[in-house]
Short mmCIF file of C-alpha atoms and ligand atoms in Angstrom, two decimals:
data_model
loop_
_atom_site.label_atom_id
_atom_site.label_comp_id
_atom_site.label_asym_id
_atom_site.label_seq_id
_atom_site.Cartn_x
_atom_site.Cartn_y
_atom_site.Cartn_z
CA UNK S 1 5.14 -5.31 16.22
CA UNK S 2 6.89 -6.54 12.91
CA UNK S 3 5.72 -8.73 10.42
CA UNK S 4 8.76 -9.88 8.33
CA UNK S 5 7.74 -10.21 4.51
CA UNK S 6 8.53 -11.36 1.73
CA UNK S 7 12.63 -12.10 0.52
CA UNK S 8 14.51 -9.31 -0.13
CA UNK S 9 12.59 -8.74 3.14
CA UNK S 10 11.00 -5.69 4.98
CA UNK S 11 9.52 -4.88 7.88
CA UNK S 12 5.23 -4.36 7.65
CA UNK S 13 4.77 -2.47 10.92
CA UNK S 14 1.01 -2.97 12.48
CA UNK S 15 -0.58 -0.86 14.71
CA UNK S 16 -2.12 2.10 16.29
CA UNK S 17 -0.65 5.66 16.18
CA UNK S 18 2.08 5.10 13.87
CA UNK S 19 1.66 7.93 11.26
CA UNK S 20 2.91 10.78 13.91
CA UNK S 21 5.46 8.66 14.10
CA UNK S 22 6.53 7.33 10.59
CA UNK S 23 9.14 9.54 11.02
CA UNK S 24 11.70 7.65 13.24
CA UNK S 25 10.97 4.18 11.63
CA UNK S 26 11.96 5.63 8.72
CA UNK S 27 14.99 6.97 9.83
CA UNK S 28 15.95 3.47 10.85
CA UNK S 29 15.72 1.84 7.52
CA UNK S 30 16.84 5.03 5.06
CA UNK S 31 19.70 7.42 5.00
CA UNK S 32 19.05 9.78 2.07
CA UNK S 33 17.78 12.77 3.70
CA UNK S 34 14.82 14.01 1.18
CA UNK S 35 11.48 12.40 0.65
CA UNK S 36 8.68 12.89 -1.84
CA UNK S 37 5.52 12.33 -0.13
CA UNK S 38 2.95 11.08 -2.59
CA UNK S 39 -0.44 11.27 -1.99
CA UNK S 40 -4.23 11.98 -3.35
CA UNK S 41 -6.67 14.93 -2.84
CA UNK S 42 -8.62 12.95 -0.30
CA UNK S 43 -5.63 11.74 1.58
CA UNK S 44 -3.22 14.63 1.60
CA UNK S 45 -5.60 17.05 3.36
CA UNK S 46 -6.21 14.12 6.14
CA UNK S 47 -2.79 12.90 6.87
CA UNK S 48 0.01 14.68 4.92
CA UNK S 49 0.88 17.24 7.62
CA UNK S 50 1.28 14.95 10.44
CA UNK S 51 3.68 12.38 8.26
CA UNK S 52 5.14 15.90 7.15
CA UNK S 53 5.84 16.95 10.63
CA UNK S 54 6.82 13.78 12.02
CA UNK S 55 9.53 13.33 9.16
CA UNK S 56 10.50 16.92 10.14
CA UNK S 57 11.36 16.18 12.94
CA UNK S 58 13.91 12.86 12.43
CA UNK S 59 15.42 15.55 9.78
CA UNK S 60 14.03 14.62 6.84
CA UNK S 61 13.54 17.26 4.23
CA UNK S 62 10.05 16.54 2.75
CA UNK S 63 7.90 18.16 -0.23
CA UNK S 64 4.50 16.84 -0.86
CA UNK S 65 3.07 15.79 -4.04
CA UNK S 66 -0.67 15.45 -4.32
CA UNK S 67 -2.54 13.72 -7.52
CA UNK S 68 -6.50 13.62 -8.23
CA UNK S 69 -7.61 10.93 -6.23
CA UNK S 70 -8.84 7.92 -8.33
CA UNK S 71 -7.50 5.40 -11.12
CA UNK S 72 -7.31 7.76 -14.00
CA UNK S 73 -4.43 8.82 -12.19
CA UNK S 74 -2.58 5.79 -12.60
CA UNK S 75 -0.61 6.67 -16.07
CA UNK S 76 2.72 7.02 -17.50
CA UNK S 77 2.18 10.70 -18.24
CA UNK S 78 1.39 10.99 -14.01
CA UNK S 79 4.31 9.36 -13.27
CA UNK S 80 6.51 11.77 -15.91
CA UNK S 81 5.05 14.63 -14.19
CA UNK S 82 6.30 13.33 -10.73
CA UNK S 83 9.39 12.99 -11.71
CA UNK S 84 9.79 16.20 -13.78
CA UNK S 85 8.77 18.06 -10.09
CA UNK S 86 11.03 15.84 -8.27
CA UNK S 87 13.79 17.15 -10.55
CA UNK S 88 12.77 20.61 -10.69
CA UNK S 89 12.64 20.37 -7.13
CA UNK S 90 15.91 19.38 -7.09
CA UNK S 91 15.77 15.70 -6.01
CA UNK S 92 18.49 13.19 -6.64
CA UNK S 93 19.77 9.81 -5.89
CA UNK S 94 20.39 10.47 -2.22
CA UNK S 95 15.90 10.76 -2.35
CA UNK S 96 13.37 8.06 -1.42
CA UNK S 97 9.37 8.09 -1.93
CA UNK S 98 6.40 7.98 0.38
CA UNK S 99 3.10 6.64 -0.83
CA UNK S 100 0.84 7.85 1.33
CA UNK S 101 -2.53 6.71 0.20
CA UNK S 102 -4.68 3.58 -1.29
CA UNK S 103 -3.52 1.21 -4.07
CA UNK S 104 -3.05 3.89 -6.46
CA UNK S 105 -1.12 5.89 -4.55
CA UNK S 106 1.18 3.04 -3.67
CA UNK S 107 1.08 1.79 -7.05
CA UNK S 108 1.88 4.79 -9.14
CA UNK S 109 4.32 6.15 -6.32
CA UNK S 110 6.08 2.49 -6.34
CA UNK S 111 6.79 2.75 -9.67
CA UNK S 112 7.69 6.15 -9.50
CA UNK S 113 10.55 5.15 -6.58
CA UNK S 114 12.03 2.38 -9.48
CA UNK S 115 12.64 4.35 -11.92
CA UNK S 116 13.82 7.87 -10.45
CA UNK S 117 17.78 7.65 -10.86
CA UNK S 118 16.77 4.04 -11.74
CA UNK S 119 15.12 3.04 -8.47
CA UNK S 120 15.61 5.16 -4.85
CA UNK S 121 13.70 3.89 -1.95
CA UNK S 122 10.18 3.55 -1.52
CA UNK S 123 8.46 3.12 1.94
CA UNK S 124 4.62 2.58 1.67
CA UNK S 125 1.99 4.09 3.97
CA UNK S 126 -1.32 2.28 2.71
CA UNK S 127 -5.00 4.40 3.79
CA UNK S 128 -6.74 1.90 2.81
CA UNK S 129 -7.58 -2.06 3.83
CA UNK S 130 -6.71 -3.32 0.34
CA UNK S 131 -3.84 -1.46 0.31
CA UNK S 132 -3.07 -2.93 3.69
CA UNK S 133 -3.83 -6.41 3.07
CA UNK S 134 -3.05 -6.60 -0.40
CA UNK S 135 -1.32 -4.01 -3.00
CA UNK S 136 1.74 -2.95 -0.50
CA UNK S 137 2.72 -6.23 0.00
CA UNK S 138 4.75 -8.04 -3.15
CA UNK S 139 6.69 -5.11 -4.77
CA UNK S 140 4.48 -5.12 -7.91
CA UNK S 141 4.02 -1.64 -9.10
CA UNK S 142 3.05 0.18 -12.38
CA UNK S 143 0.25 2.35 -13.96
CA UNK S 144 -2.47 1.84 -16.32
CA UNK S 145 -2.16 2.22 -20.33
CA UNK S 146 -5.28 2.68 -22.78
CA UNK S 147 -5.52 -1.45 -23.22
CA UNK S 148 -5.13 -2.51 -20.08
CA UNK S 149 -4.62 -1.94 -16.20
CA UNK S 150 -1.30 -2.63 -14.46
CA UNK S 151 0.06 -3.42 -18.38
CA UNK S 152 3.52 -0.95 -17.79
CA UNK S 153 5.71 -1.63 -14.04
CA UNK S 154 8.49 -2.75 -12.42
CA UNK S 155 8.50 -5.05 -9.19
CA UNK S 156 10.56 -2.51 -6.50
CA UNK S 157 9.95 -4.10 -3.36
CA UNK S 158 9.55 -1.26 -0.71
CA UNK S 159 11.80 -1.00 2.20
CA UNK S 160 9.42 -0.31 4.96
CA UNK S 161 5.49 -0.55 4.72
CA UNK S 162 3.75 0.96 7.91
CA UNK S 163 0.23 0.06 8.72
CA UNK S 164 -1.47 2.53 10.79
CA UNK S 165 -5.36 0.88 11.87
CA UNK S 166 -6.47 4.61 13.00
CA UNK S 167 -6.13 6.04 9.33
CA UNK S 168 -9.02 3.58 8.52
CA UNK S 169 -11.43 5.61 10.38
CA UNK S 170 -12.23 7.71 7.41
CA UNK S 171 -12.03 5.00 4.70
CA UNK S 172 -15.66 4.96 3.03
CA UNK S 173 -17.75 2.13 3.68
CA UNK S 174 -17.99 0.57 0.68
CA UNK S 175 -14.17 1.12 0.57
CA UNK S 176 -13.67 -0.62 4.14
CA UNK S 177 -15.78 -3.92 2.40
CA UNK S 178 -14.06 -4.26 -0.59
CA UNK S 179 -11.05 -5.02 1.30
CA UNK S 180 -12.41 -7.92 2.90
CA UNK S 181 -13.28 -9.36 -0.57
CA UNK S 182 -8.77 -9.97 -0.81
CA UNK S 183 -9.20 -11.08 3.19
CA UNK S 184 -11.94 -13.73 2.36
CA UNK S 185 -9.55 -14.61 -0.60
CA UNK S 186 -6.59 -15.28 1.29
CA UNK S 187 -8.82 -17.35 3.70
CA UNK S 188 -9.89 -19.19 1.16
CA UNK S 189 -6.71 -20.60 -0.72
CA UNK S 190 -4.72 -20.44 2.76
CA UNK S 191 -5.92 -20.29 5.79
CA UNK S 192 -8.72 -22.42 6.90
CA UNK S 193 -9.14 -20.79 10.78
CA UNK S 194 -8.57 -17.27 9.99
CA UNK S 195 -11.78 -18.01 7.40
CA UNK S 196 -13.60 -19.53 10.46
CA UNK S 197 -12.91 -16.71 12.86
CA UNK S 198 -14.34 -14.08 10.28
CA UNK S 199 -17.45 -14.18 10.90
CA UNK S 200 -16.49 -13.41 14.53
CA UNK S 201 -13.94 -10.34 13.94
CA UNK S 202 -13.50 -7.30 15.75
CA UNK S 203 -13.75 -4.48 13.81
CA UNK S 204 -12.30 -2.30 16.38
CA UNK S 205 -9.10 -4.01 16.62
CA UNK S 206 -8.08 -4.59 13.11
CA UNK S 207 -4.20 -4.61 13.34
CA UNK S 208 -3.93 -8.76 13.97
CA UNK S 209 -6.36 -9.63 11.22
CA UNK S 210 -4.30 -6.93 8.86
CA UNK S 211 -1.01 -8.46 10.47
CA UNK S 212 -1.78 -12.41 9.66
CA UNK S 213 -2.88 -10.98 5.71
CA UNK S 214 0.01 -9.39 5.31
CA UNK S 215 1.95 -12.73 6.48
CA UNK S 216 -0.12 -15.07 4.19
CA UNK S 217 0.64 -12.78 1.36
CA UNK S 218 4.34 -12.45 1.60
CA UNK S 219 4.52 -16.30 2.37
CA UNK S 220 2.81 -16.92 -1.23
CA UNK S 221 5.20 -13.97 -2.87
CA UNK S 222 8.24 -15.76 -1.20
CA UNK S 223 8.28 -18.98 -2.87
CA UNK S 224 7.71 -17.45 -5.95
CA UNK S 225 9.02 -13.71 -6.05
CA UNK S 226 9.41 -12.77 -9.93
CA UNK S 227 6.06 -14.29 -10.65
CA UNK S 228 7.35 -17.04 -12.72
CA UNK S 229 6.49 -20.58 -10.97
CA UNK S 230 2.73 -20.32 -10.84
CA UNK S 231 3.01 -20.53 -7.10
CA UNK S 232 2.14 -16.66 -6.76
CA UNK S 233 -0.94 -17.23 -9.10
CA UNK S 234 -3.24 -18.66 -6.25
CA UNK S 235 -3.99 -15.41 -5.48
CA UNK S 236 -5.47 -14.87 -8.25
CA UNK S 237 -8.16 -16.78 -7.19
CA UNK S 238 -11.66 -15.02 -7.97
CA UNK S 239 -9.69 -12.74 -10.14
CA UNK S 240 -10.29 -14.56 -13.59
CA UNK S 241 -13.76 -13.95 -13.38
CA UNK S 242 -13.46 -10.86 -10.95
CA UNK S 243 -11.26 -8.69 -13.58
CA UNK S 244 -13.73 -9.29 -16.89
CA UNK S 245 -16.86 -8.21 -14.56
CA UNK S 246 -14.59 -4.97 -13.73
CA UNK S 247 -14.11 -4.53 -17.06
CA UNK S 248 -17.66 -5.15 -17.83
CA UNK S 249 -18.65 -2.96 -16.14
CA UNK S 250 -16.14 -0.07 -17.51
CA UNK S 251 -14.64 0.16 -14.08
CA UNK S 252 -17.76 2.24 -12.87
CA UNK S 253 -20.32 -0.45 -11.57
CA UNK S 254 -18.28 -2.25 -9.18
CA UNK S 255 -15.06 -1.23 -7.29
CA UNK S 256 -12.24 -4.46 -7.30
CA UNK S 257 -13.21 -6.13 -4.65
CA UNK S 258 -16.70 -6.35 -4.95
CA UNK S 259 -15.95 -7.70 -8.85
CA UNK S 260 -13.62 -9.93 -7.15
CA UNK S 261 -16.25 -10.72 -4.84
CA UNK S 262 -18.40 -12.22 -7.39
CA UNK S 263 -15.30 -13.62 -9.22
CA UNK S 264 -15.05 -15.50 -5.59
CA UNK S 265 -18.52 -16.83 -5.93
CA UNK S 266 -17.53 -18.24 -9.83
CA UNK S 267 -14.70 -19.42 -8.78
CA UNK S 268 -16.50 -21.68 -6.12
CA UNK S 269 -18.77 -22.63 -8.63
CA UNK S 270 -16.30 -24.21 -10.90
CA UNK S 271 -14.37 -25.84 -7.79
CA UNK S 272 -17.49 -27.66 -7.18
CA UNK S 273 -17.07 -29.26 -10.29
CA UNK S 274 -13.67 -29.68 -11.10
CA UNK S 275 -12.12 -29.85 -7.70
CA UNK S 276 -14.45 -31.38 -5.60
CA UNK S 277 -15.43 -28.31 -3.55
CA UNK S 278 -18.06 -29.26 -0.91
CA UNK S 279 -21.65 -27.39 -1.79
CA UNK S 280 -21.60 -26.86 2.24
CA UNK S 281 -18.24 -24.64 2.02
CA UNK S 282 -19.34 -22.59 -1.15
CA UNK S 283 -22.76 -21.56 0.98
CA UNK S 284 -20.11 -20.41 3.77
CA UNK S 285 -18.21 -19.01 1.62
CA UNK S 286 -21.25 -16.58 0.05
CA UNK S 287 -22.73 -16.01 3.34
CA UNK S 288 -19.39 -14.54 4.36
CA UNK S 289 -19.04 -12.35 1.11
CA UNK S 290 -22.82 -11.10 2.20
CA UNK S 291 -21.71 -10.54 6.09
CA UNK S 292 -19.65 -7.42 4.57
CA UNK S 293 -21.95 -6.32 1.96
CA UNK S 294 -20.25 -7.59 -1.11
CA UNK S 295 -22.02 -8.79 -4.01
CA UNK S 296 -22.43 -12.21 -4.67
CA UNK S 297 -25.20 -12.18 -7.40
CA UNK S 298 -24.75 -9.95 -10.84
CA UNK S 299 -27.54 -7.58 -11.31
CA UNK S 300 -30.28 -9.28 -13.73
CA UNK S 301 -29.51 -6.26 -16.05
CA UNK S 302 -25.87 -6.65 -16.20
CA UNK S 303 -24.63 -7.13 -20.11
CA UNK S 304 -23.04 -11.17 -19.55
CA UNK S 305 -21.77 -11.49 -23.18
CA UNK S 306 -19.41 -8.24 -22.27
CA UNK S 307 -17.87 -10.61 -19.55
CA UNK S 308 -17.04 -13.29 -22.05
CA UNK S 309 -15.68 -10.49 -24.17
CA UNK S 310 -13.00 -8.86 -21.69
CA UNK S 311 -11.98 -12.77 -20.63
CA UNK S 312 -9.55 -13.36 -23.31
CA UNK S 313 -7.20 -10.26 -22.62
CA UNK S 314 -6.92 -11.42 -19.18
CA UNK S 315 -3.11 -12.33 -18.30
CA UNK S 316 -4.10 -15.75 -16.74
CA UNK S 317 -5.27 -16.60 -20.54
CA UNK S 318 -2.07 -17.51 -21.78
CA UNK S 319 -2.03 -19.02 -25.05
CA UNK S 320 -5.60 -19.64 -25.06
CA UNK S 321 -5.41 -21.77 -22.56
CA UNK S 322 -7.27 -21.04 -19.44
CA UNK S 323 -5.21 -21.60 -16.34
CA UNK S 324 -8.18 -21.28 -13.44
CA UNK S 325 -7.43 -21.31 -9.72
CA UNK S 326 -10.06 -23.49 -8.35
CA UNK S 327 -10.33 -24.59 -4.63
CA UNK S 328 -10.73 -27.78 -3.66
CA UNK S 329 -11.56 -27.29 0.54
CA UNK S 330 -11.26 -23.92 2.01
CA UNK S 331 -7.66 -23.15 2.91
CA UNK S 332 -6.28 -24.92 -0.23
CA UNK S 333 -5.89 -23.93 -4.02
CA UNK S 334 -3.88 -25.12 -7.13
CA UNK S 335 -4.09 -24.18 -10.58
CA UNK S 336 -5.71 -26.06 -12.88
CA UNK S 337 -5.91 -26.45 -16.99
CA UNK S 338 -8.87 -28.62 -16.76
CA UNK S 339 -11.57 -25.63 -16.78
CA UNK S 340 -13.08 -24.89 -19.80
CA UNK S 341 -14.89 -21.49 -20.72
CA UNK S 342 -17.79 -23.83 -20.67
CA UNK S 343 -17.76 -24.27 -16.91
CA UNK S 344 -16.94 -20.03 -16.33
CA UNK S 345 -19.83 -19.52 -18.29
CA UNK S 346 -22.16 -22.03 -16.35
CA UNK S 347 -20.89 -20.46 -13.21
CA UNK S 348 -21.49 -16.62 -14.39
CA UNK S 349 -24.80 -17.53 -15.21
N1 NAD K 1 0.39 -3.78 -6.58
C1 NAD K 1 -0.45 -4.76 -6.32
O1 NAD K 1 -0.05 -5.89 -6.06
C2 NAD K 1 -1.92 -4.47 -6.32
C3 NAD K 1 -2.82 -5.40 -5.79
C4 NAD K 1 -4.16 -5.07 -5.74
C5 NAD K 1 -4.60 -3.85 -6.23
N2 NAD K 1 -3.70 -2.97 -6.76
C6 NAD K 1 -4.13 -1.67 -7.28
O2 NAD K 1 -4.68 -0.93 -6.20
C7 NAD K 1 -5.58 0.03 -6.74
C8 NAD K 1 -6.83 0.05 -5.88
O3 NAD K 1 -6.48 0.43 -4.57
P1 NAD K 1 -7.54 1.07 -3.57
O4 NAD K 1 -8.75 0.24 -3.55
O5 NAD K 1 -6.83 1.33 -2.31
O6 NAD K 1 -7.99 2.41 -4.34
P2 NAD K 1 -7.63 3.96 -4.20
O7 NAD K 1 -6.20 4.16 -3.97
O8 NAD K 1 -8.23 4.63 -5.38
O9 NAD K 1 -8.43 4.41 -2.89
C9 NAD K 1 -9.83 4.34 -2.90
C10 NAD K 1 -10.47 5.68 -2.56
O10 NAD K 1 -10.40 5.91 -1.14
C11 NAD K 1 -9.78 7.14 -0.86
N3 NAD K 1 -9.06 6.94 0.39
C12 NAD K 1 -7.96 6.18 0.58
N4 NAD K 1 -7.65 6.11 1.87
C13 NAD K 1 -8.54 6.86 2.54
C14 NAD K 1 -8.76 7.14 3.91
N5 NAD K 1 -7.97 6.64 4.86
N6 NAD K 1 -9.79 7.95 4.24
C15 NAD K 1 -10.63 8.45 3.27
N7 NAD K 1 -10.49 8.17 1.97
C16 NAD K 1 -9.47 7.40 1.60
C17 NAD K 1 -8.93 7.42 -2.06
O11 NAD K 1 -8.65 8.78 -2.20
C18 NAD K 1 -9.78 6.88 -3.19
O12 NAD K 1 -10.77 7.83 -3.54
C19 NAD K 1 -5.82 -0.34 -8.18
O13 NAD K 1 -5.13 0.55 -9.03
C20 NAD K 1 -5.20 -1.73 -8.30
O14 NAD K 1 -4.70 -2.00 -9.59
C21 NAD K 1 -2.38 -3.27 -6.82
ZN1 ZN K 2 -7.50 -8.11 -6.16
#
């Protein structure tokens, strides 16, 4: 089944089984006949011989590329080495890019994809549910720099992103919640019944939950595809909050989504008072978070000024003025210049 995204747009294919055959969908959509496949030490040894084989075999010449899993990864001097092997290896315009792998796989391969030959084709394969729900979708991609995440990229929208539910299997735990922390978020400023119906989902049969996130993503990106009109800032929602307690916690204490799980709980907080948020729908909202183990209260030890601290440098602080998404019912969010650091802090502590 096809989801159609986001303008320019591209086919999200959602399913079961389609890695053995990413292969022929690909041939569909791209005509340059030799592919980097991207990928991380935990991923490669899972999946890269089957994409391998099944590219193979539509006629695809392939080489793999394999990078130390994890965000230090994510540089400018990772993405010059990619590109120096992709040369030496004798790639050229007529090339495209797979990113097989979570968001920093798709990330740093992304960005890799827009600036080879300045920009080949880049078809996503996410391995993990954020990377499902969240990071392939939108065409934002980039790599880390010593003052900041995401601070150096280019939006290259890919032209095929295939979903494949079975590669979840062996997705840690912890790794399986954090992606519903970006699924509860997308309920929240969007989509009032799929928020109702999670409590009830099927874990076993992922692919239509994965398939309406994708949708409710692109929708947002769509009316607001450079990132200019504020429209695509809803989904930051959580994230003001979400990104200083990453920070805080120098990236090691909490993976994203369960910072953006307690960024969810602020948020709430703050839409109580300055949007009129119903006390009833922030309890649902935390019982929810708790249904898939996320974290919805910070540790008593956890160093609170160092939040305030990492606030400033966040992008939605622009000018000094704080631009908060708050929600006023769940389904619905706006933007809103009204919030002071006064009410963040109230809701932090
Ligand atoms: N471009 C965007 O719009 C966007 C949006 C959100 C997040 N991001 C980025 O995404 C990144 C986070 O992505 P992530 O959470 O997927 O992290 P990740 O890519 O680091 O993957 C998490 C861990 O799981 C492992 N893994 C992945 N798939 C697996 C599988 N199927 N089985 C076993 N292990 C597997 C990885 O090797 C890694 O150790 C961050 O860099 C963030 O900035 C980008
Ligand atoms: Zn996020």
């Amino acid at each position: 089944m096809e989801t159609r995204g986001a303008a320019p747009s591209y086919p999200a294919l959602v399913g079961s089984g389609l890695v053995v055959n990413a292969g022929q969908e690909v041939a569909k959509r791209v005509r340059c006949p030799r592919c980097a496949v991207i990928s991380d030490t935990n991923i490669a040894p899972l999946l890269a011989d089957r994409v391998k084989q099944s590219l193979t075999s539509s006629g695809f010449r392939s080489t793999l590329i394999t990078i130390s899993a994890g965000e230090k990864s994510k540089t400018l001097e990772q993405a010059g080495a990619i590109c120096d092997q992709m040369i030496d290896a004798g790639f050229d315009r007529q090339s495209f890019v797979i990113g097989l792998g979570g968001g920093v796989v798709g990330d740093l391969s992304g960005f890799v994809a827009a600036i080879f030959h300045r920009g080949i084709p880049h078809v996503q394969i996410p391995t993990t549910l954020l990377a499902m729900v969240d990071s392939s979708i939108g065409g934002k991609t980039g790599v880390n720099t010593a003052a900041g995440k995401n601070l150096i990229g280019a939006i290259h929208h890919p032209v095929l992103v295939i979903d494949d539910v079975d590669v979840l299997k062996t997705l840690p735990q912890r790794e399986f919640n954090q992606g519903f922390a970006e699924i509860i978020k997308h309920a929240i400023i969007s989509d009032a019944e799929m928020f109702a119906a999670l409590k009830d989902v099927d874990l076993e049969n992922l692919a239509p939950l994965i398939r309406r996130n994708v949708e409710i993503k692109s929708r947002i990106i769509a009316k607001d595809e450079s990132d200019r009109t504020g429209e695509r800032a809803i989904l930051n929602f959580g994230h003001t909050v979400g990104h200083a307690i990453e920070r805080a916690g120098d990236y090691q204490e909490f993976l994203h989504g369960e910072a953006i799980g307690l960024g969810i709980v602020a948020a709430c907080d703050v839409s109580i008072k300055r949007a009129g948020l119903l006390r009833d729908q922030r309890n649902g909202i935390v019982d929810l978070l708790r249904r898939f183990e996320l974290p919805t209260h910070l540790p008593p030890n956890f160093p609170r000024e160092k939040i305030f601290e990492a606030m400033p440098f966040d992008k939605k602080f622009e000018s000094g003025e704080v631009r908060f998404v708050v929600t006023p019912r769940i389904g619905s969010a706006h933007l809103s210049s009204d919030v002071t650091m006064e009410d963040i802090r109230e809701a932090v502590d």
